[in-house]
Amino acid sequence: ITSVTSTNPYSPPVTESSPPEDAAEKSLASVARAFKWLGWIISVLYAPIVLSCLGSFLLALVGRIEESPGFMLLVCIFNGSVLAFGIALILTARRLASRDYTVRKRALFLSCVLMVGVPLFTIVGIICFRNVRRYCKPTRSDTV
């Protein structure tokens, strides 16, 4: 690594190239951080919704409310799957942060779900997918 002097005396020295190991670590750390934050936000928002849906399903099953128990069960299943997605993001973030790169397939899958399934997080999903695909080396189980 060689440093290049800048014409601005207040700017720090600029390096021509950073080591690829450092860039990979930073990129995967940013993916882990994005997964962790999104996972916690989704989990905190959907955990009470799932509990409320379960309560409504039980009340519909007993006959205390006029909604169909089948409809309430579908609402519980949908919201429960979103909660499971948030928990999967948190668990994948933990494994990526501990440099366990055997989680590559799961990280790519979750990035695809972020890209396609959640329109608000399309750009985040694209960035995470690109970084995981570029810097997370495939293991033997990935090639099978």
JSON list of C-alpha atoms in Angstrom, two decimals:
[
{"chain": "A", "resi": 1, "resn": "ILE", "atom": "CA", "xyz": [0.00, 0.00, 0.00]},
{"chain": "A", "resi": 2, "resn": "THR", "atom": "CA", "xyz": [1.42, 3.30, -1.00]},
{"chain": "A", "resi": 3, "resn": "SER", "atom": "CA", "xyz": [0.07, 6.64, 0.11]},
{"chain": "A", "resi": 4, "resn": "VAL", "atom": "CA", "xyz": [-0.59, 9.45, -2.30]},
{"chain": "A", "resi": 5, "resn": "THR", "atom": "CA", "xyz": [-0.16, 13.02, -1.15]},
{"chain": "A", "resi": 6, "resn": "SER", "atom": "CA", "xyz": [-3.09, 15.34, -1.70]},
{"chain": "A", "resi": 7, "resn": "THR", "atom": "CA", "xyz": [-3.01, 19.01, -2.61]},
{"chain": "A", "resi": 8, "resn": "ASN", "atom": "CA", "xyz": [-5.34, 19.71, 0.30]},
{"chain": "A", "resi": 9, "resn": "PRO", "atom": "CA", "xyz": [-3.24, 19.94, 3.50]},
{"chain": "A", "resi": 10, "resn": "TYR", "atom": "CA", "xyz": [-6.25, 19.06, 5.68]},
{"chain": "A", "resi": 11, "resn": "SER", "atom": "CA", "xyz": [-7.17, 15.83, 3.97]},
{"chain": "A", "resi": 12, "resn": "PRO", "atom": "CA", "xyz": [-5.83, 12.51, 5.27]},
{"chain": "A", "resi": 13, "resn": "PRO", "atom": "CA", "xyz": [-3.42, 10.57, 3.07]},
{"chain": "A", "resi": 14, "resn": "VAL", "atom": "CA", "xyz": [-5.23, 8.58, 0.39]},
{"chain": "A", "resi": 15, "resn": "THR", "atom": "CA", "xyz": [-4.16, 5.02, -0.33]},
{"chain": "A", "resi": 16, "resn": "GLU", "atom": "CA", "xyz": [-4.08, 3.74, -3.89]},
{"chain": "A", "resi": 17, "resn": "SER", "atom": "CA", "xyz": [-5.58, 0.36, -3.07]},
{"chain": "A", "resi": 18, "resn": "SER", "atom": "CA", "xyz": [-6.91, -1.18, 0.06]},
{"chain": "A", "resi": 19, "resn": "PRO", "atom": "CA", "xyz": [-6.25, -4.82, 0.81]},
{"chain": "A", "resi": 20, "resn": "PRO", "atom": "CA", "xyz": [-9.04, -7.05, -0.45]},
{"chain": "A", "resi": 21, "resn": "GLU", "atom": "CA", "xyz": [-9.33, -8.76, 2.93]},
{"chain": "A", "resi": 22, "resn": "ASP", "atom": "CA", "xyz": [-10.16, -5.47, 4.59]},
{"chain": "A", "resi": 23, "resn": "ALA", "atom": "CA", "xyz": [-12.76, -4.58, 1.95]},
{"chain": "A", "resi": 24, "resn": "ALA", "atom": "CA", "xyz": [-14.38, -8.00, 2.30]},
{"chain": "A", "resi": 25, "resn": "GLU", "atom": "CA", "xyz": [-14.53, -7.70, 6.08]},
{"chain": "A", "resi": 26, "resn": "LYS", "atom": "CA", "xyz": [-16.09, -4.24, 5.88]},
{"chain": "A", "resi": 27, "resn": "SER", "atom": "CA", "xyz": [-18.64, -5.27, 3.27]},
{"chain": "A", "resi": 28, "resn": "LEU", "atom": "CA", "xyz": [-19.74, -8.39, 5.12]},
{"chain": "A", "resi": 29, "resn": "ALA", "atom": "CA", "xyz": [-19.87, -6.43, 8.37]},
{"chain": "A", "resi": 30, "resn": "SER", "atom": "CA", "xyz": [-22.19, -3.92, 6.71]},
{"chain": "A", "resi": 31, "resn": "VAL", "atom": "CA", "xyz": [-24.40, -6.78, 5.48]},
{"chain": "A", "resi": 32, "resn": "ALA", "atom": "CA", "xyz": [-24.49, -8.24, 8.99]},
{"chain": "A", "resi": 33, "resn": "ARG", "atom": "CA", "xyz": [-25.35, -4.83, 10.43]},
{"chain": "A", "resi": 34, "resn": "ALA", "atom": "CA", "xyz": [-28.17, -4.29, 7.90]},
{"chain": "A", "resi": 35, "resn": "PHE", "atom": "CA", "xyz": [-29.57, -7.78, 8.56]},
{"chain": "A", "resi": 36, "resn": "LYS", "atom": "CA", "xyz": [-29.41, -7.22, 12.32]},
{"chain": "A", "resi": 37, "resn": "TRP", "atom": "CA", "xyz": [-31.20, -3.86, 12.25]},
{"chain": "A", "resi": 38, "resn": "LEU", "atom": "CA", "xyz": [-33.87, -4.95, 9.80]},
{"chain": "A", "resi": 39, "resn": "GLY", "atom": "CA", "xyz": [-34.39, -8.19, 11.73]},
{"chain": "A", "resi": 40, "resn": "TRP", "atom": "CA", "xyz": [-34.88, -6.40, 15.02]},
{"chain": "A", "resi": 41, "resn": "ILE", "atom": "CA", "xyz": [-37.23, -3.83, 13.51]},
{"chain": "A", "resi": 42, "resn": "ILE", "atom": "CA", "xyz": [-39.36, -6.51, 11.84]},
{"chain": "A", "resi": 43, "resn": "SER", "atom": "CA", "xyz": [-39.37, -8.71, 14.95]},
{"chain": "A", "resi": 44, "resn": "VAL", "atom": "CA", "xyz": [-40.32, -5.90, 17.32]},
{"chain": "A", "resi": 45, "resn": "LEU", "atom": "CA", "xyz": [-43.11, -4.75, 15.03]},
{"chain": "A", "resi": 46, "resn": "TYR", "atom": "CA", "xyz": [-44.58, -8.16, 14.23]},
{"chain": "A", "resi": 47, "resn": "ALA", "atom": "CA", "xyz": [-44.29, -9.99, 17.58]},
{"chain": "A", "resi": 48, "resn": "PRO", "atom": "CA", "xyz": [-47.26, -8.11, 19.13]},
{"chain": "A", "resi": 49, "resn": "ILE", "atom": "CA", "xyz": [-49.21, -8.48, 15.89]},
{"chain": "A", "resi": 50, "resn": "VAL", "atom": "CA", "xyz": [-48.72, -12.26, 15.96]},
{"chain": "A", "resi": 51, "resn": "LEU", "atom": "CA", "xyz": [-49.78, -12.46, 19.60]},
{"chain": "A", "resi": 52, "resn": "SER", "atom": "CA", "xyz": [-52.85, -10.36, 18.86]},
{"chain": "A", "resi": 53, "resn": "CYS", "atom": "CA", "xyz": [-53.72, -12.54, 15.87]},
{"chain": "A", "resi": 54, "resn": "LEU", "atom": "CA", "xyz": [-53.40, -15.68, 17.97]},
{"chain": "A", "resi": 55, "resn": "GLY", "atom": "CA", "xyz": [-55.71, -14.18, 20.56]},
{"chain": "A", "resi": 56, "resn": "SER", "atom": "CA", "xyz": [-58.22, -13.20, 17.87]},
{"chain": "A", "resi": 57, "resn": "PHE", "atom": "CA", "xyz": [-58.02, -16.70, 16.39]},
{"chain": "A", "resi": 58, "resn": "LEU", "atom": "CA", "xyz": [-58.77, -18.25, 19.77]},
{"chain": "A", "resi": 59, "resn": "LEU", "atom": "CA", "xyz": [-61.66, -15.84, 20.34]},
{"chain": "A", "resi": 60, "resn": "ALA", "atom": "CA", "xyz": [-63.04, -16.63, 16.87]},
{"chain": "A", "resi": 61, "resn": "LEU", "atom": "CA", "xyz": [-62.67, -20.34, 17.59]},
{"chain": "A", "resi": 62, "resn": "VAL", "atom": "CA", "xyz": [-64.70, -20.02, 20.79]},
{"chain": "A", "resi": 63, "resn": "GLY", "atom": "CA", "xyz": [-67.27, -17.80, 19.09]},
{"chain": "A", "resi": 64, "resn": "ARG", "atom": "CA", "xyz": [-66.71, -14.57, 21.01]},
{"chain": "A", "resi": 65, "resn": "ILE", "atom": "CA", "xyz": [-66.08, -12.55, 17.84]},
{"chain": "A", "resi": 66, "resn": "GLU", "atom": "CA", "xyz": [-67.88, -12.78, 14.50]},
{"chain": "A", "resi": 67, "resn": "GLU", "atom": "CA", "xyz": [-64.79, -13.31, 12.32]},
{"chain": "A", "resi": 68, "resn": "SER", "atom": "CA", "xyz": [-64.18, -16.64, 10.69]},
{"chain": "A", "resi": 69, "resn": "PRO", "atom": "CA", "xyz": [-61.59, -18.78, 12.52]},
{"chain": "A", "resi": 70, "resn": "GLY", "atom": "CA", "xyz": [-60.13, -19.81, 9.15]},
{"chain": "A", "resi": 71, "resn": "PHE", "atom": "CA", "xyz": [-59.55, -16.19, 8.16]},
{"chain": "A", "resi": 72, "resn": "MET", "atom": "CA", "xyz": [-57.93, -15.41, 11.50]},
{"chain": "A", "resi": 73, "resn": "LEU", "atom": "CA", "xyz": [-55.70, -18.48, 11.09]},
{"chain": "A", "resi": 74, "resn": "LEU", "atom": "CA", "xyz": [-54.56, -17.20, 7.68]},
{"chain": "A", "resi": 75, "resn": "VAL", "atom": "CA", "xyz": [-53.75, -13.80, 9.19]},
{"chain": "A", "resi": 76, "resn": "CYS", "atom": "CA", "xyz": [-51.75, -15.56, 11.95]},
{"chain": "A", "resi": 77, "resn": "ILE", "atom": "CA", "xyz": [-49.82, -17.64, 9.43]},
{"chain": "A", "resi": 78, "resn": "PHE", "atom": "CA", "xyz": [-48.94, -14.62, 7.28]},
{"chain": "A", "resi": 79, "resn": "ASN", "atom": "CA", "xyz": [-47.81, -12.47, 10.20]},
{"chain": "A", "resi": 80, "resn": "GLY", "atom": "CA", "xyz": [-45.97, -15.42, 11.75]},
{"chain": "A", "resi": 81, "resn": "SER", "atom": "CA", "xyz": [-44.01, -15.93, 8.54]},
{"chain": "A", "resi": 82, "resn": "VAL", "atom": "CA", "xyz": [-42.97, -12.26, 8.55]},
{"chain": "A", "resi": 83, "resn": "LEU", "atom": "CA", "xyz": [-41.86, -12.65, 12.17]},
{"chain": "A", "resi": 84, "resn": "ALA", "atom": "CA", "xyz": [-39.90, -15.78, 11.24]},
{"chain": "A", "resi": 85, "resn": "PHE", "atom": "CA", "xyz": [-38.22, -13.80, 8.45]},
{"chain": "A", "resi": 86, "resn": "GLY", "atom": "CA", "xyz": [-37.14, -11.16, 10.97]},
{"chain": "A", "resi": 87, "resn": "ILE", "atom": "CA", "xyz": [-35.74, -13.80, 13.31]},
{"chain": "A", "resi": 88, "resn": "ALA", "atom": "CA", "xyz": [-33.91, -15.45, 10.40]},
{"chain": "A", "resi": 89, "resn": "LEU", "atom": "CA", "xyz": [-32.32, -12.08, 9.58]},
{"chain": "A", "resi": 90, "resn": "ILE", "atom": "CA", "xyz": [-31.08, -11.75, 13.17]},
{"chain": "A", "resi": 91, "resn": "LEU", "atom": "CA", "xyz": [-29.66, -15.28, 13.27]},
{"chain": "A", "resi": 92, "resn": "THR", "atom": "CA", "xyz": [-27.95, -14.87, 9.90]},
{"chain": "A", "resi": 93, "resn": "ALA", "atom": "CA", "xyz": [-26.48, -11.54, 11.01]},
{"chain": "A", "resi": 94, "resn": "ARG", "atom": "CA", "xyz": [-24.99, -13.20, 14.08]},
{"chain": "A", "resi": 95, "resn": "ARG", "atom": "CA", "xyz": [-23.34, -15.90, 12.01]},
{"chain": "A", "resi": 96, "resn": "LEU", "atom": "CA", "xyz": [-22.02, -13.41, 9.47]},
{"chain": "A", "resi": 97, "resn": "ALA", "atom": "CA", "xyz": [-20.65, -11.20, 12.24]},
{"chain": "A", "resi": 98, "resn": "SER", "atom": "CA", "xyz": [-18.80, -14.19, 13.71]},
{"chain": "A", "resi": 99, "resn": "ARG", "atom": "CA", "xyz": [-17.25, -14.81, 10.27]},
{"chain": "A", "resi": 100, "resn": "ASP", "atom": "CA", "xyz": [-19.10, -18.09, 9.75]},
{"chain": "A", "resi": 101, "resn": "TYR", "atom": "CA", "xyz": [-19.30, -18.04, 5.97]},
{"chain": "A", "resi": 102, "resn": "THR", "atom": "CA", "xyz": [-21.15, -21.35, 5.72]},
{"chain": "A", "resi": 103, "resn": "VAL", "atom": "CA", "xyz": [-24.28, -19.21, 5.99]},
{"chain": "A", "resi": 104, "resn": "ARG", "atom": "CA", "xyz": [-23.78, -17.94, 2.41]},
{"chain": "A", "resi": 105, "resn": "LYS", "atom": "CA", "xyz": [-26.85, -19.66, 0.93]},
{"chain": "A", "resi": 106, "resn": "ARG", "atom": "CA", "xyz": [-29.13, -18.35, 3.64]},
{"chain": "A", "resi": 107, "resn": "ALA", "atom": "CA", "xyz": [-27.73, -14.82, 3.31]},
{"chain": "A", "resi": 108, "resn": "LEU", "atom": "CA", "xyz": [-28.26, -14.88, -0.46]},
{"chain": "A", "resi": 109, "resn": "PHE", "atom": "CA", "xyz": [-31.83, -16.14, 0.02]},
{"chain": "A", "resi": 110, "resn": "LEU", "atom": "CA", "xyz": [-32.67, -13.47, 2.59]},
{"chain": "A", "resi": 111, "resn": "SER", "atom": "CA", "xyz": [-31.16, -10.80, 0.34]},
{"chain": "A", "resi": 112, "resn": "CYS", "atom": "CA", "xyz": [-33.36, -11.99, -2.52]},
{"chain": "A", "resi": 113, "resn": "VAL", "atom": "CA", "xyz": [-36.44, -11.87, -0.30]},
{"chain": "A", "resi": 114, "resn": "LEU", "atom": "CA", "xyz": [-35.49, -8.32, 0.69]},
{"chain": "A", "resi": 115, "resn": "MET", "atom": "CA", "xyz": [-35.04, -7.39, -2.99]},
{"chain": "A", "resi": 116, "resn": "VAL", "atom": "CA", "xyz": [-38.26, -8.89, -4.32]},
{"chain": "A", "resi": 117, "resn": "GLY", "atom": "CA", "xyz": [-40.57, -9.34, -1.36]},
{"chain": "A", "resi": 118, "resn": "VAL", "atom": "CA", "xyz": [-40.22, -6.05, 0.48]},
{"chain": "A", "resi": 119, "resn": "PRO", "atom": "CA", "xyz": [-40.36, -3.08, -1.94]},
{"chain": "A", "resi": 120, "resn": "LEU", "atom": "CA", "xyz": [-39.15, -0.65, 0.70]},
{"chain": "A", "resi": 121, "resn": "PHE", "atom": "CA", "xyz": [-35.86, -2.55, 1.07]},
{"chain": "A", "resi": 122, "resn": "THR", "atom": "CA", "xyz": [-35.11, -3.29, -2.60]},
{"chain": "A", "resi": 123, "resn": "ILE", "atom": "CA", "xyz": [-31.90, -1.24, -2.68]},
{"chain": "A", "resi": 124, "resn": "VAL", "atom": "CA", "xyz": [-30.71, -2.68, 0.64]},
{"chain": "A", "resi": 125, "resn": "GLY", "atom": "CA", "xyz": [-31.39, -6.19, -0.68]},
{"chain": "A", "resi": 126, "resn": "ILE", "atom": "CA", "xyz": [-29.44, -5.52, -3.88]},
{"chain": "A", "resi": 127, "resn": "ILE", "atom": "CA", "xyz": [-26.44, -4.19, -1.95]},
{"chain": "A", "resi": 128, "resn": "CYS", "atom": "CA", "xyz": [-26.51, -7.11, 0.51]},
{"chain": "A", "resi": 129, "resn": "PHE", "atom": "CA", "xyz": [-26.87, -9.65, -2.31]},
{"chain": "A", "resi": 130, "resn": "ARG", "atom": "CA", "xyz": [-23.96, -8.15, -4.24]},
{"chain": "A", "resi": 131, "resn": "ASN", "atom": "CA", "xyz": [-21.68, -8.01, -1.20]},
{"chain": "A", "resi": 132, "resn": "VAL", "atom": "CA", "xyz": [-22.48, -11.55, -0.04]},
{"chain": "A", "resi": 133, "resn": "ARG", "atom": "CA", "xyz": [-22.03, -12.93, -3.54]},
{"chain": "A", "resi": 134, "resn": "ARG", "atom": "CA", "xyz": [-18.75, -11.09, -4.06]},
{"chain": "A", "resi": 135, "resn": "TYR", "atom": "CA", "xyz": [-17.02, -11.52, -0.69]},
{"chain": "A", "resi": 136, "resn": "CYS", "atom": "CA", "xyz": [-18.49, -14.64, 0.90]},
{"chain": "A", "resi": 137, "resn": "LYS", "atom": "CA", "xyz": [-16.56, -17.55, -0.56]},
{"chain": "A", "resi": 138, "resn": "PRO", "atom": "CA", "xyz": [-18.65, -20.59, -1.49]},
{"chain": "A", "resi": 139, "resn": "THR", "atom": "CA", "xyz": [-18.07, -23.61, 0.71]},
{"chain": "A", "resi": 140, "resn": "ARG", "atom": "CA", "xyz": [-18.19, -27.23, -0.35]},
{"chain": "A", "resi": 141, "resn": "SER", "atom": "CA", "xyz": [-21.85, -27.51, 0.72]},
{"chain": "A", "resi": 142, "resn": "ASP", "atom": "CA", "xyz": [-22.74, -24.57, -1.55]},
{"chain": "A", "resi": 143, "resn": "THR", "atom": "CA", "xyz": [-21.49, -26.31, -4.67]},
{"chain": "A", "resi": 144, "resn": "VAL", "atom": "CA", "xyz": [-23.50, -29.50, -4.14]}
]
